[in-house]
Tab-separated table of C-alpha atoms in Angstrom:
chain	number	residue	atom	x	y	z
A	1	GLY	CA	0.000	0.000	0.000
A	2	ALA	CA	2.786	2.389	0.964
A	3	LEU	CA	4.590	1.632	-2.296
A	4	GLY	CA	1.350	2.164	-4.219
A	5	GLY	CA	0.990	5.506	-2.436
A	6	LEU	CA	4.528	6.444	-3.461
A	7	GLY	CA	3.793	5.486	-7.068
A	8	LEU	CA	0.595	7.554	-7.016
A	9	GLY	CA	2.483	10.535	-5.545
A	10	LEU	CA	5.136	10.302	-8.266
A	11	TRP	CA	2.462	10.021	-10.947
A	12	ARG	CA	0.687	13.097	-9.563
A	13	ARG	CA	3.929	15.085	-9.509
A	14	ARG	CA	4.612	14.090	-13.102
A	15	GLN	CA	1.079	15.071	-14.087
A	16	GLN	CA	1.497	18.447	-12.352
A	17	ALA	CA	4.889	18.980	-14.036
A	18	ALA	CA	3.388	18.107	-17.437
A	19	MET	CA	0.475	20.501	-16.829
A	20	ALA	CA	2.874	23.247	-15.705
A	21	ALA	CA	5.023	22.704	-18.839
A	22	SER	CA	1.914	22.805	-21.020
A	23	GLU	CA	0.734	26.029	-19.313
A	24	GLU	CA	4.217	27.481	-19.810
A	25	ASP	CA	4.073	26.569	-23.519
A	26	GLU	CA	0.687	28.266	-23.778
A	27	ALA	CA	1.990	31.364	-21.973
A	28	GLU	CA	5.012	31.443	-24.312
A	29	LYS	CA	2.804	31.185	-27.405
A	30	LYS	CA	0.537	33.931	-26.076
A	31	GLU	CA	3.498	36.190	-25.334
A	32	GLU	CA	4.953	35.552	-28.809
A	33	GLU	CA	1.615	36.399	-30.410
A	34	GLU	CA	1.347	39.635	-28.411
A	35	LEU	CA	4.873	40.619	-29.424
A	36	ARG	CA	4.117	39.806	-33.074
A	37	GLN	CA	1.149	42.163	-32.969
A	38	ARG	CA	3.255	44.967	-31.467
A	39	PHE	CA	6.064	44.645	-34.043
A	40	MET	CA	6.040	45.675	-37.706
A	41	ALA	CA	7.925	42.497	-38.731
A	42	PRO	CA	9.697	39.552	-37.054
A	43	PRO	CA	12.819	40.793	-35.175
A	44	VAL	CA	16.251	40.385	-36.759
A	45	SER	CA	17.470	37.964	-34.048
A	46	GLY	CA	14.207	35.957	-34.129
A	47	LEU	CA	11.519	35.890	-31.437
A	48	ARG	CA	12.583	32.538	-29.979
A	49	GLU	CA	16.191	33.650	-29.610
A	50	LEU	CA	15.175	36.952	-27.991
A	51	ARG	CA	12.898	35.173	-25.527
A	52	ARG	CA	15.622	32.631	-24.715
A	53	ARG	CA	18.099	35.421	-23.945
A	54	ARG	CA	15.571	37.916	-22.647
A	55	ARG	CA	17.549	38.712	-19.499
A	56	GLU	CA	20.536	39.836	-21.562
A	57	LEU	CA	20.677	43.546	-22.242
A	58	ARG	CA	21.236	43.087	-25.966
A	59	SER	CA	17.940	41.200	-26.235
A	60	ARG	CA	16.067	43.721	-24.101
A	61	MET	CA	17.392	46.562	-26.257
A	62	GLU	CA	16.325	44.776	-29.447
A	63	LEU	CA	12.828	44.266	-27.996
A	64	LEU	CA	12.710	47.959	-27.029
A	65	ILE	CA	13.675	49.212	-30.498
A	66	MET	CA	11.181	46.822	-32.127
A	67	GLU	CA	8.390	48.040	-29.827
A	68	THR	CA	9.335	51.690	-30.415
A	69	GLN	CA	9.198	51.160	-34.181
A	70	GLY	CA	5.727	49.584	-33.855
A	71	GLU	CA	4.391	52.334	-31.543
A	72	VAL	CA	5.598	55.186	-33.745
A	73	CYS	CA	4.419	53.601	-37.019
A	74	ARG	CA	0.945	52.914	-35.587
A	75	ALA	CA	0.659	56.480	-34.219
A	76	LEU	CA	1.664	57.994	-37.592
A	77	ALA	CA	-0.564	55.655	-39.634
A	78	ALA	CA	-3.561	56.608	-37.450
A	79	LEU	CA	-3.088	60.260	-38.506
A	80	ASP	CA	-2.715	59.437	-42.205
A	81	PRO	CA	-5.301	56.703	-42.844
A	82	GLY	CA	-5.072	56.899	-46.639
A	83	ALA	CA	-1.393	55.952	-46.593
A	84	SER	CA	0.388	52.856	-45.358
A	85	PHE	CA	3.893	51.848	-44.384
A	86	ALA	CA	5.920	49.727	-46.768
A	87	VAL	CA	7.694	47.214	-44.510
A	88	ASP	CA	11.006	46.141	-45.919
A	89	THR	CA	13.157	43.546	-44.121
A	90	TRP	CA	16.763	43.225	-45.206
A	91	GLU	CA	19.793	41.121	-44.376
A	92	ARG	CA	23.445	42.076	-44.250
A	93	LYS	CA	25.807	39.372	-45.442
A	94	GLU	CA	28.464	40.477	-42.911
A	95	GLY	CA	25.977	39.849	-40.071
A	96	GLY	CA	22.550	41.000	-38.949
A	97	GLY	CA	19.975	43.028	-40.817
A	98	GLY	CA	17.087	45.365	-40.281
A	99	ILE	CA	13.515	46.463	-40.890
A	100	SER	CA	12.757	49.682	-42.772
A	101	CYS	CA	9.211	51.047	-42.527
A	102	VAL	CA	8.545	53.916	-44.917
A	103	LEU	CA	5.386	55.872	-45.691
A	104	GLN	CA	5.539	58.125	-48.763
A	105	ASP	CA	3.198	60.650	-50.356
A	106	GLY	CA	0.476	60.498	-47.716
A	107	GLU	CA	-2.051	63.252	-47.052
A	108	VAL	CA	-0.295	64.283	-43.822
A	109	PHE	CA	3.250	62.931	-44.255
A	110	GLU	CA	5.290	63.502	-47.367
A	111	LYS	CA	7.807	60.950	-46.104
A	112	ALA	CA	8.022	59.162	-42.774
A	113	GLY	CA	10.550	56.444	-42.112
A	114	VAL	CA	11.174	54.358	-39.002
A	115	ASN	CA	14.169	52.021	-39.226
A	116	VAL	CA	15.435	49.258	-36.991
A	117	SER	CA	18.866	47.746	-37.538
A	118	VAL	CA	20.747	45.052	-35.658
A	119	VAL	CA	24.168	44.513	-37.194
A	120	SER	CA	27.369	42.758	-36.167
A	121	GLY	CA	30.723	41.949	-37.672
A	122	LEU	CA	34.115	43.633	-37.787
A	123	LEU	CA	34.483	47.390	-37.462
A	124	SER	CA	35.921	49.041	-40.577
A	125	GLU	CA	39.229	50.865	-40.133
A	126	GLU	CA	37.530	54.155	-41.018
A	127	ALA	CA	34.736	53.649	-38.446
A	128	ALA	CA	37.316	52.688	-35.764
A	129	ARG	CA	39.298	55.843	-36.603
A	130	GLN	CA	36.133	57.945	-36.207
A	131	MET	CA	35.513	56.382	-32.751
A	132	ARG	CA	39.116	56.843	-31.626
A	133	SER	CA	38.855	60.526	-32.576
A	134	ARG	CA	36.072	60.731	-29.921
A	135	GLY	CA	38.462	59.409	-27.261
A	136	LYS	CA	37.710	55.669	-27.476
A	137	SER	CA	40.788	53.519	-26.795
A	138	LEU	CA	40.092	50.475	-28.937
A	139	LYS	CA	42.683	47.691	-28.797
A	140	ALA	CA	42.305	45.550	-31.898
A	141	LYS	CA	43.370	41.907	-32.215
A	142	ASP	CA	45.245	41.377	-35.525
A	143	GLY	CA	43.676	44.646	-36.665
A	144	LYS	CA	40.171	43.284	-36.046
A	145	LEU	CA	37.462	44.699	-33.767
A	146	PRO	CA	34.262	42.627	-33.506
A	147	PHE	CA	31.225	44.861	-32.898
A	148	CYS	CA	27.471	44.703	-32.425
A	149	ALA	CA	25.290	47.775	-33.041
A	150	MET	CA	21.542	48.147	-32.865
A	151	GLY	CA	19.137	51.025	-32.912
A	152	VAL	CA	15.881	52.575	-34.007
A	153	SER	CA	15.947	55.784	-36.020
A	154	SER	CA	13.267	57.868	-37.625
A	155	VAL	CA	12.764	61.039	-39.629
A	156	ILE	CA	9.290	62.403	-40.313
A	157	HIS	CA	8.759	65.064	-43.001
A	158	PRO	CA	5.145	66.322	-43.017
A	159	LYS	CA	3.470	67.988	-46.022
A	160	ASN	CA	2.074	70.967	-44.142
A	161	PRO	CA	4.712	73.673	-43.416
A	162	HIS	CA	3.035	74.302	-40.031
A	163	VAL	CA	3.813	70.740	-38.884
A	164	PRO	CA	7.491	70.390	-37.881
A	165	THR	CA	9.875	67.704	-39.061
A	166	MET	CA	10.914	65.374	-36.247
A	167	HIS	CA	13.869	63.028	-35.848
A	168	PHE	CA	14.764	60.514	-33.171
A	169	ASN	CA	17.357	57.802	-32.775
A	170	TYR	CA	18.226	55.458	-29.883
A	171	ARG	CA	21.087	52.996	-30.207
A	172	TYR	CA	23.380	50.578	-28.381
A	173	PHE	CA	26.951	49.714	-29.315
A	174	GLU	CA	29.270	46.940	-28.124
A	175	ILE	CA	32.887	46.325	-29.112
A	176	GLU	CA	35.102	43.382	-28.130
A	177	GLU	CA	38.734	44.283	-27.654
A	178	ALA	CA	41.841	42.129	-28.097
A	179	ASP	CA	41.807	40.866	-24.480
A	180	GLY	CA	38.118	39.904	-24.645
A	181	THR	CA	36.836	42.881	-22.620
A	182	LYS	CA	33.728	44.531	-23.989
A	183	GLN	CA	33.249	48.258	-24.321
A	184	TRP	CA	29.612	49.339	-24.508
A	185	TRP	CA	27.699	52.587	-24.748
A	186	PHE	CA	24.324	54.041	-25.620
A	187	GLY	CA	23.514	57.089	-27.694
A	188	GLY	CA	20.532	58.883	-29.115
A	189	GLY	CA	18.144	61.775	-28.911
A	190	THR	CA	14.958	63.383	-30.197
A	191	ASP	CA	14.812	66.773	-31.910
A	192	LEU	CA	12.316	69.041	-33.686
A	193	THR	CA	12.778	71.054	-36.891
A	194	PRO	CA	9.906	73.480	-37.488
A	195	THR	CA	9.546	75.564	-40.656
A	196	TYR	CA	7.774	78.258	-38.629
A	197	LEU	CA	8.116	78.934	-34.924
A	198	ASN	CA	5.221	78.044	-32.646
A	199	GLU	CA	6.183	78.696	-29.013
A	200	GLU	CA	3.446	76.460	-27.591
A	201	ASP	CA	4.692	73.499	-29.659
A	202	ALA	CA	8.319	74.174	-28.706
A	203	VAL	CA	7.459	74.266	-24.996
A	204	HIS	CA	5.344	71.069	-25.205
A	205	PHE	CA	8.104	69.204	-27.059
A	206	HIS	CA	10.903	70.211	-24.677
A	207	LYS	CA	8.761	69.782	-21.559
A	208	THR	CA	7.863	66.185	-22.501
A	209	LEU	CA	11.537	65.318	-23.063
A	210	LYS	CA	12.568	67.077	-19.845
A	211	GLU	CA	10.034	64.992	-17.862
A	212	ALA	CA	11.507	61.788	-19.346
A	213	CYS	CA	15.039	62.900	-18.321
A	214	ASP	CA	14.028	64.198	-14.879
A	215	LYS	CA	12.780	60.737	-13.834
A	216	HIS	CA	16.432	59.668	-13.828
A	217	ASP	CA	18.522	62.730	-12.973
A	218	LEU	CA	17.679	66.448	-12.982
A	219	LYS	CA	21.084	67.229	-14.515
A	220	LEU	CA	20.414	65.237	-17.705
A	221	TYR	CA	17.953	67.497	-19.562
A	222	PRO	CA	20.031	70.737	-19.407
A	223	LYS	CA	23.186	68.815	-20.340
A	224	TYR	CA	21.624	66.939	-23.265
A	225	LYS	CA	19.603	69.949	-24.451
A	226	LYS	CA	22.855	71.926	-24.835
A	227	TRP	CA	24.548	68.927	-26.496
A	228	CYS	CA	21.655	68.790	-28.981
A	229	ASP	CA	21.951	72.514	-29.804
A	230	ASP	CA	25.716	72.111	-30.302
A	231	TYR	CA	25.488	68.878	-32.323
A	232	PHE	CA	22.841	69.935	-34.858
A	233	TYR	CA	24.840	72.980	-35.878
A	234	ILE	CA	25.369	73.723	-39.577
A	235	LYS	CA	28.741	75.444	-39.309
A	236	HIS	CA	28.839	76.778	-42.854
A	237	ARG	CA	25.427	78.448	-42.305
A	238	GLY	CA	25.948	79.586	-38.710
A	239	GLU	CA	22.588	78.108	-37.665
A	240	ARG	CA	21.099	75.035	-35.997
A	241	ARG	CA	19.133	72.480	-37.966
A	242	GLY	CA	16.077	73.035	-35.743
A	243	ILE	CA	14.967	74.024	-32.242
A	244	GLY	CA	16.698	71.047	-30.639
A	245	GLY	CA	15.556	68.596	-28.024
A	246	ILE	CA	18.008	66.170	-26.419
A	247	PHE	CA	21.094	64.418	-27.748
A	248	PHE	CA	23.757	62.227	-26.087
A	249	ASP	CA	26.413	59.744	-27.079
A	250	ASP	CA	28.998	57.402	-25.500
A	251	MET	CA	26.800	57.051	-22.394
A	252	ASP	CA	28.235	54.211	-20.288
A	253	SER	CA	27.554	55.190	-16.669
A	254	PRO	CA	26.336	54.957	-13.915
A	255	SER	CA	25.507	51.326	-14.936
A	256	LYS	CA	24.249	49.367	-17.943
A	257	GLU	CA	20.820	48.880	-16.360
A	258	GLU	CA	20.409	52.534	-15.358
A	259	VAL	CA	21.407	53.824	-18.801
A	260	PHE	CA	19.055	51.308	-20.456
A	261	GLN	CA	16.153	52.506	-18.281
A	262	PHE	CA	16.954	56.122	-19.201
A	263	VAL	CA	17.015	55.271	-22.931
A	264	LYS	CA	13.707	53.432	-22.498
A	265	SER	CA	12.092	56.549	-20.922
A	266	CYS	CA	13.338	58.679	-23.827
A	267	ALA	CA	12.040	56.217	-26.434
A	268	LYS	CA	8.631	56.102	-24.712
A	269	ALA	CA	8.473	59.940	-24.848
A	270	VAL	CA	8.639	60.075	-28.677
A	271	VAL	CA	4.913	59.650	-29.400
A	272	PRO	CA	3.654	62.017	-26.640
A	273	CYS	CA	6.175	64.770	-27.501
A	274	TYR	CA	5.339	64.847	-31.239
A	275	ILE	CA	1.923	63.409	-32.146
A	276	PRO	CA	-0.125	66.154	-30.360
A	277	ILE	CA	1.753	68.785	-32.437
A	278	VAL	CA	0.918	66.969	-35.694
A	279	LYS	CA	-2.763	66.701	-34.693
A	280	ARG	CA	-2.873	70.416	-33.862
A	281	HIS	CA	-1.553	71.624	-37.228
A	282	CYS	CA	-2.010	68.982	-39.940
A	283	HIS	CA	-5.159	70.707	-41.234
A	284	ASP	CA	-3.850	74.304	-40.981
A	285	SER	CA	-4.151	76.280	-44.218
A	286	PHE	CA	-0.907	77.437	-45.855
A	287	THR	CA	0.197	79.593	-48.779
A	288	PRO	CA	2.495	78.755	-51.720
A	289	GLU	CA	5.074	81.120	-50.133
A	290	GLU	CA	4.990	79.114	-46.882
A	291	LYS	CA	5.449	75.895	-48.835
A	292	LEU	CA	8.446	77.445	-50.619
A	293	TRP	CA	10.042	78.389	-47.262
A	294	GLN	CA	9.521	74.789	-46.080
A	295	GLN	CA	11.374	73.531	-49.164
A	296	LEU	CA	14.299	75.883	-48.500
A	297	ARG	CA	14.494	74.754	-44.841
A	298	ARG	CA	14.470	71.148	-46.045
A	299	GLY	CA	17.560	71.981	-48.094
A	300	ARG	CA	19.314	72.916	-44.844
A	301	TYR	CA	18.193	69.600	-43.340
A	302	VAL	CA	19.845	67.744	-46.212
A	303	GLU	CA	23.050	69.783	-45.831
A	304	PHE	CA	23.390	68.853	-42.165
A	305	ASN	CA	22.671	65.155	-42.721
A	306	LEU	CA	25.107	64.718	-45.588
A	307	VAL	CA	27.925	66.938	-44.315
A	308	TYR	CA	27.901	66.529	-40.513
A	309	ASP	CA	25.653	63.752	-39.227
A	310	ARG	CA	27.742	61.059	-37.520
A	311	GLY	CA	25.148	58.293	-37.940
A	312	THR	CA	24.938	58.887	-41.698
A	313	LYS	CA	28.743	58.899	-41.932
A	314	PHE	CA	29.041	55.691	-39.865
A	315	GLY	CA	26.439	53.996	-42.087
A	316	LEU	CA	28.184	55.036	-45.296
A	317	LEU	CA	31.522	53.789	-43.907
A	318	THR	CA	30.208	50.392	-42.718
A	319	PRO	CA	30.730	47.598	-45.276
A	320	GLY	CA	27.485	45.978	-46.427
A	321	SER	CA	25.292	48.726	-44.967
A	322	ARG	CA	22.042	49.475	-46.730
A	323	ILE	CA	22.253	52.869	-48.445
A	324	GLU	CA	18.465	53.179	-48.977
A	325	SER	CA	17.892	52.904	-45.211
A	326	ILE	CA	20.718	55.314	-44.345
A	327	LEU	CA	19.444	57.987	-46.754
A	328	MET	CA	15.822	57.452	-45.678
A	329	SER	CA	16.282	60.592	-43.546
A	330	LEU	CA	16.350	62.794	-46.649
A	331	PRO	CA	13.066	64.517	-47.601
A	332	LEU	CA	11.127	63.616	-50.730
A	333	THR	CA	11.457	67.231	-51.921
A	334	ALA	CA	13.761	70.156	-51.076
A	335	ARG	CA	14.990	73.353	-52.711
A	336	TRP	CA	18.128	75.500	-52.896
A	337	GLU	CA	17.776	79.094	-54.090
A	338	TYR	CA	20.726	81.355	-54.683
A	339	MET	CA	21.155	84.042	-51.972
A	340	HIS	CA	17.653	83.701	-50.522
A	341	THR	CA	17.119	86.120	-47.599
A	342	PRO	CA	13.731	86.508	-45.868
A	343	PRO	CA	12.397	90.048	-45.193
A	344	GLU	CA	13.190	91.541	-41.765
A	345	SER	CA	10.532	91.058	-39.047
A	346	SER	CA	8.882	88.286	-41.108
A	347	LYS	CA	7.793	84.889	-39.742
A	348	GLU	CA	10.684	83.397	-41.730
A	349	ALA	CA	13.190	85.769	-40.089
A	350	GLU	CA	11.740	84.849	-36.655
A	351	ILE	CA	12.640	81.157	-36.955
A	352	LEU	CA	16.121	82.039	-38.265
A	353	GLU	CA	16.751	84.129	-35.146
A	354	VAL	CA	16.004	81.099	-32.909
A	355	LEU	CA	18.165	78.817	-35.077
A	356	ARG	CA	21.083	81.239	-34.668
A	357	ASN	CA	20.503	81.816	-30.934
A	358	PRO	CA	18.962	78.775	-29.221
A	359	LYS	CA	16.371	79.428	-26.526
A	360	ASP	CA	15.655	77.786	-23.188
A	361	TRP	CA	12.045	76.633	-23.647
A	362	VAL	CA	11.161	75.198	-20.238
A	363	HIS	CA	12.585	77.558	-17.608
């Protein structure tokens, strides 16, 4: 009888274990389905692999950039129901790949792109030189530096000149040195480029980003706001690309987890800082002259991206990178006029004044 009882107990435990495993399988399938619905396409590393390594920061970052891409694309598509995102997945033979989501010629957005890339391989000599010039001491093994880089980046060019262009980018970088030690850092930011100045929009945008920063450290917003103003500077024009936001790079302290949580807060602030501005102005009336000024400002946007932007340069210098995705940030249309100068005291002159002398919007 006692032995029978033992057998029954073992059988019950096995039954319970089998039921628990089955429930776990169900929970896994449900979670995978939920993730699938939140993403625009299957992730580069594969859902199974990401779930298996979900405690690792690389996996958590990939999930974050995938979710951010989905959130932003859904928010933009809801404002431009006649248009849809072309979802383009691509592979890089040197390692990794990405997902480019691009909406073109909509009613509200002339061009909106949201890219995810997860790439790995060996750093090109030119890219390593660029990093060393920023103070990185990278010790290569036989001239080779294995790296892993991932990020989400987006540029949104609306049709209406009263709706600003917006850009954001959040990324993670890891390099393995000759002795096996890994260097890692995060970078990114969100910034606004209006054609015409609207103080209320500027305050809303900066305030939302400041709140995201303040959750982590009150020193971050002023520091990264200034960095943004300094970074998006078109030297040959003596003006900023837009009215700024936040920008940071090479962020590797206080700890991996704390920096990741900060980046997550910034990524989650993208939709609330921008979408209300689009809703407010996408049906504003505008004149042919205002459209012309938008085209001229777009020309400045192109100049900054092709001459100064570090991300564009890194992409162009990385073997096997996808040029279409790198140049997605360029507008569908832009214009360059010889010696164009707006009249004094005009709305056009007003925005130029702010681009030459950045303002503090939230104090």
